[in-house]
Amino acid sequence: MFQRRCQNDFSCPTVLFQLQSVNPVSNNPLAVQPRFRLGGTLRVPGDKSISHRALILGSLAQGRTTIEGLLEGEDVLHTLQAMRALGAQIEQGTHAGQWNVTGINTGTACSPQGPLDFGNSGTGVRLVMGMVAGLGIGADFIGDDSLSGRPMGRVLDPLHTLDVKTDSHDGCLPVTIHAGARPTAQSSEISIASAQVKSALLLAGLNAHGVTEVIEPALSRDHTERMLTAFGAHVTSDVLSDGRHRVRLSGPAMLTGTSVTVPGDPSSAAFPITAALCIPGSDIVLEGVLMNPARTGFITIAKRMGGQIDILRPRKSGGEDIADIRVRASKLVGVRTEPEIVPSMVDEFPALAVLASFAEGVTDMRGLGELRVKESDRIARSEDLLRSMGINVQSGADWLRVEGGGSSRGKAASDEPVPVRTDGDHRIAMAALILGMVFSRTVHVDNMASIATSYPGFCDDMRSLGAKFQTGMETRT
Ligand code: S3P
């Protein structure tokens, strides 16, 4: 479907090639074969959040930006394509993950000819809405069915207070941002700790004279702030006396092309980490994983559950903390997770639900309201997944409670393959495959292609650690 949409787009050949070469899985259901131990070393793909931002800031900067380790997943490739449509020159380098970006002339930027299609990507569409508003140009924004059902008002409403004119379909895509005067610098308070909203507002303020300020209820991932600084902008952040978090950007900001090295994505790492913690005898190392404290909530909770996770060779790379992570099979116990930790692991709850199923006792996850508006309703999809595996699970508007079965549950598993509904959500698909491995059950995932959104090489990487997958409708061995 993506390829059909793309064929009319003159800027697409490289993207098309990329999509074909990085998408190793068919849309067919896939069987996962059971127990084996995981071992070896793996480099998980580049961080999705940082990859989007590297393309966007590189496109806004004067001169050339070189990116190493870019995630070549579908979400990021949609942003890449949008940057080309906005006038950036983006070329693939000599090896996988290397890309060169020559920025657009922001003084004379033009509205793109056709709509900008972001596929499944909430981060891409929301950040680029801020970017387009900040350039004073217009654009139409579209996406796939899932993205078209997700709320855009959280970005459009604050843009309205900056006098940006927009149209939308009841706060959802398709959205039009109308060309107009570039926004003036203002202070915005946002009610959810959302890096997408914060980043959209900072990008909208890049060309404004004065200080653009964003106050969020708690710190969300700060990659935009860090990367803006690396591109030469003046950005400060502090914590207010009531605990809220404030970011200030001095404008207009002149960005200069630079080199960006994208660390391994901790949200992708959560899946092999989960598998290794649960599968007896496993001992793996994940190299070069991002350890930004705004992203390490999952590791914190997994350790609190009893996970043997060692952080090796902590170091800096491109303004971010990274490390290698050693993970060994562990005896886990259930925990309660509080709302405060959610922003630092907002995408990792499907993986945590798998850990919770394996752990002894109850895991009670609180403050999960945002999970209802991700690529799928992740509370509902996680609950269904666990229940279909025979696990006791309850949920409410913003919570999920799992009664773990411990390591004995897999032995009680039936031979029937478990059908899994993902609603096209990549993280639900990966969680389902890991759950199948952990409990020695064959799972039939309704949409495997979605995994290419964030982790195109997922099955190959898991195989390299010793996992066994089979396409088709094979059952367990
Ligand atoms: C992201 C922010 C998070 C996260 C998303 C990536 C980003 O969304 O769920 O996958 O790169 O800024 P919210 O900002 O909605 O919390």
mmCIF file of N, CA and C and ligand atoms in Angstrom, residues 48-50 52-53 123 126-127 150 154 192-197 199 220-221 223 346-347 370 374-375 378 427, ligand 1:
data_model
loop_
_atom_site.group_PDB
_atom_site.id
_atom_site.type_symbol
_atom_site.label_atom_id
_atom_site.label_comp_id
_atom_site.label_asym_id
_atom_site.label_seq_id
_atom_site.Cartn_x
_atom_site.Cartn_y
_atom_site.Cartn_z
ATOM 1 N N LYS A 48 14.539 6.016 17.204
ATOM 2 C CA LYS A 48 13.553 6.584 16.282
ATOM 3 C C LYS A 48 13.385 8.084 16.525
ATOM 4 N N SER A 49 13.267 8.479 17.779
ATOM 5 C CA SER A 49 13.060 9.906 18.100
ATOM 6 C C SER A 49 14.229 10.746 17.597
ATOM 7 N N ILE A 50 15.436 10.265 17.835
ATOM 8 C CA ILE A 50 16.621 11.042 17.432
ATOM 9 C C ILE A 50 16.746 11.044 15.912
ATOM 10 N N HIS A 52 14.285 11.020 13.622
ATOM 11 C CA HIS A 52 13.375 12.047 13.067
ATOM 12 C C HIS A 52 14.003 13.443 13.217
ATOM 13 N N ARG A 53 14.494 13.693 14.421
ATOM 14 C CA ARG A 53 15.006 15.042 14.715
ATOM 15 C C ARG A 53 16.259 15.360 13.906
ATOM 16 N N THR A 123 5.154 11.046 15.654
ATOM 17 C CA THR A 123 6.270 11.964 15.892
ATOM 18 C C THR A 123 6.551 12.791 14.643
ATOM 19 N N ARG A 126 3.651 15.393 13.921
ATOM 20 C CA ARG A 126 3.496 16.486 14.898
ATOM 21 C C ARG A 126 4.699 17.427 14.864
ATOM 22 N N LEU A 127 5.895 16.878 14.766
ATOM 23 C CA LEU A 127 7.070 17.763 14.721
ATOM 24 C C LEU A 127 7.066 18.604 13.444
ATOM 25 N N ARG A 150 -5.658 9.594 15.414
ATOM 26 C CA ARG A 150 -4.967 10.070 16.627
ATOM 27 C C ARG A 150 -5.111 11.584 16.788
ATOM 28 N N ARG A 154 -3.669 18.533 20.232
ATOM 29 C CA ARG A 154 -2.639 18.845 21.231
ATOM 30 C C ARG A 154 -1.503 19.676 20.637
ATOM 31 N N ILE A 192 0.092 17.897 29.048
ATOM 32 C CA ILE A 192 0.646 16.541 29.118
ATOM 33 C C ILE A 192 2.153 16.608 28.863
ATOM 34 N N ALA A 193 2.875 15.718 29.515
ATOM 35 C CA ALA A 193 4.332 15.660 29.287
ATOM 36 C C ALA A 193 4.554 14.952 27.958
ATOM 37 N N SER A 194 4.513 15.724 26.875
ATOM 38 C CA SER A 194 4.644 15.143 25.541
ATOM 39 C C SER A 194 5.791 15.805 24.797
ATOM 40 N N ALA A 195 6.790 14.993 24.465
ATOM 41 C CA ALA A 195 7.939 15.517 23.720
ATOM 42 C C ALA A 195 7.532 15.949 22.321
ATOM 43 N N GLN A 196 6.491 15.316 21.786
ATOM 44 C CA GLN A 196 6.057 15.698 20.434
ATOM 45 C C GLN A 196 5.483 17.110 20.451
ATOM 46 N N VAL A 197 4.655 17.410 21.447
ATOM 47 C CA VAL A 197 4.051 18.741 21.517
ATOM 48 C C VAL A 197 5.126 19.778 21.833
ATOM 49 N N SER A 199 8.270 19.656 21.246
ATOM 50 C CA SER A 199 9.176 19.831 20.106
ATOM 51 C C SER A 199 8.518 20.626 18.989
ATOM 52 N N SER A 220 9.620 15.404 29.595
ATOM 53 C CA SER A 220 9.502 14.382 28.554
ATOM 54 C C SER A 220 10.857 14.315 27.848
ATOM 55 N N ARG A 221 11.019 13.356 26.970
ATOM 56 C CA ARG A 221 12.333 13.177 26.323
ATOM 57 C C ARG A 221 12.815 14.503 25.755
ATOM 58 N N HIS A 223 15.356 15.220 23.481
ATOM 59 C CA HIS A 223 16.278 15.128 22.337
ATOM 60 C C HIS A 223 16.253 16.390 21.481
ATOM 61 N N VAL A 346 7.235 5.583 28.031
ATOM 62 C CA VAL A 346 5.849 5.585 27.527
ATOM 63 C C VAL A 346 5.622 4.544 26.433
ATOM 64 N N ASP A 347 6.648 4.223 25.650
ATOM 65 C CA ASP A 347 6.477 3.249 24.565
ATOM 66 C C ASP A 347 6.799 1.814 24.992
ATOM 67 N N GLU A 370 -2.142 7.985 28.296
ATOM 68 C CA GLU A 370 -1.602 8.274 26.955
ATOM 69 C C GLU A 370 -1.524 7.025 26.073
ATOM 70 N N LYS A 374 -1.957 5.920 21.373
ATOM 71 C CA LYS A 374 -0.728 5.618 20.619
ATOM 72 C C LYS A 374 -1.108 4.948 19.286
ATOM 73 N N GLU A 375 -0.188 4.238 18.664
ATOM 74 C CA GLU A 375 -0.447 3.628 17.359
ATOM 75 C C GLU A 375 -1.690 2.736 17.399
ATOM 76 N N ARG A 378 -3.124 0.893 23.354
ATOM 77 C CA ARG A 378 -2.168 -0.120 23.844
ATOM 78 C C ARG A 378 -2.591 -0.772 25.150
ATOM 79 N N ARG A 427 4.592 -2.226 18.119
ATOM 80 C CA ARG A 427 5.064 -2.666 19.447
ATOM 81 C C ARG A 427 4.184 -3.782 20.008
HETATM 82 C C1 S3P B 1 8.158 10.682 20.890
HETATM 83 C C2 S3P B 1 7.419 11.019 21.984
HETATM 84 C C3 S3P B 1 6.440 10.117 22.618
HETATM 85 C C4 S3P B 1 6.588 8.680 22.139
HETATM 86 C C5 S3P B 1 6.809 8.605 20.665
HETATM 87 C C6 S3P B 1 8.081 9.347 20.292
HETATM 88 C C7 S3P B 1 9.098 11.670 20.317
HETATM 89 O O1 S3P B 1 5.142 10.561 22.301
HETATM 90 O O2 S3P B 1 5.449 7.932 22.497
HETATM 91 O O3 S3P B 1 6.924 7.262 20.244
HETATM 92 O O4 S3P B 1 9.988 11.280 19.540
HETATM 93 O O5 S3P B 1 8.967 12.860 20.635
HETATM 94 P P1 S3P B 1 4.410 11.726 23.177
HETATM 95 O O6 S3P B 1 5.145 12.979 22.927
HETATM 96 O O7 S3P B 1 3.021 11.780 22.650
HETATM 97 O O8 S3P B 1 4.478 11.259 24.590
#
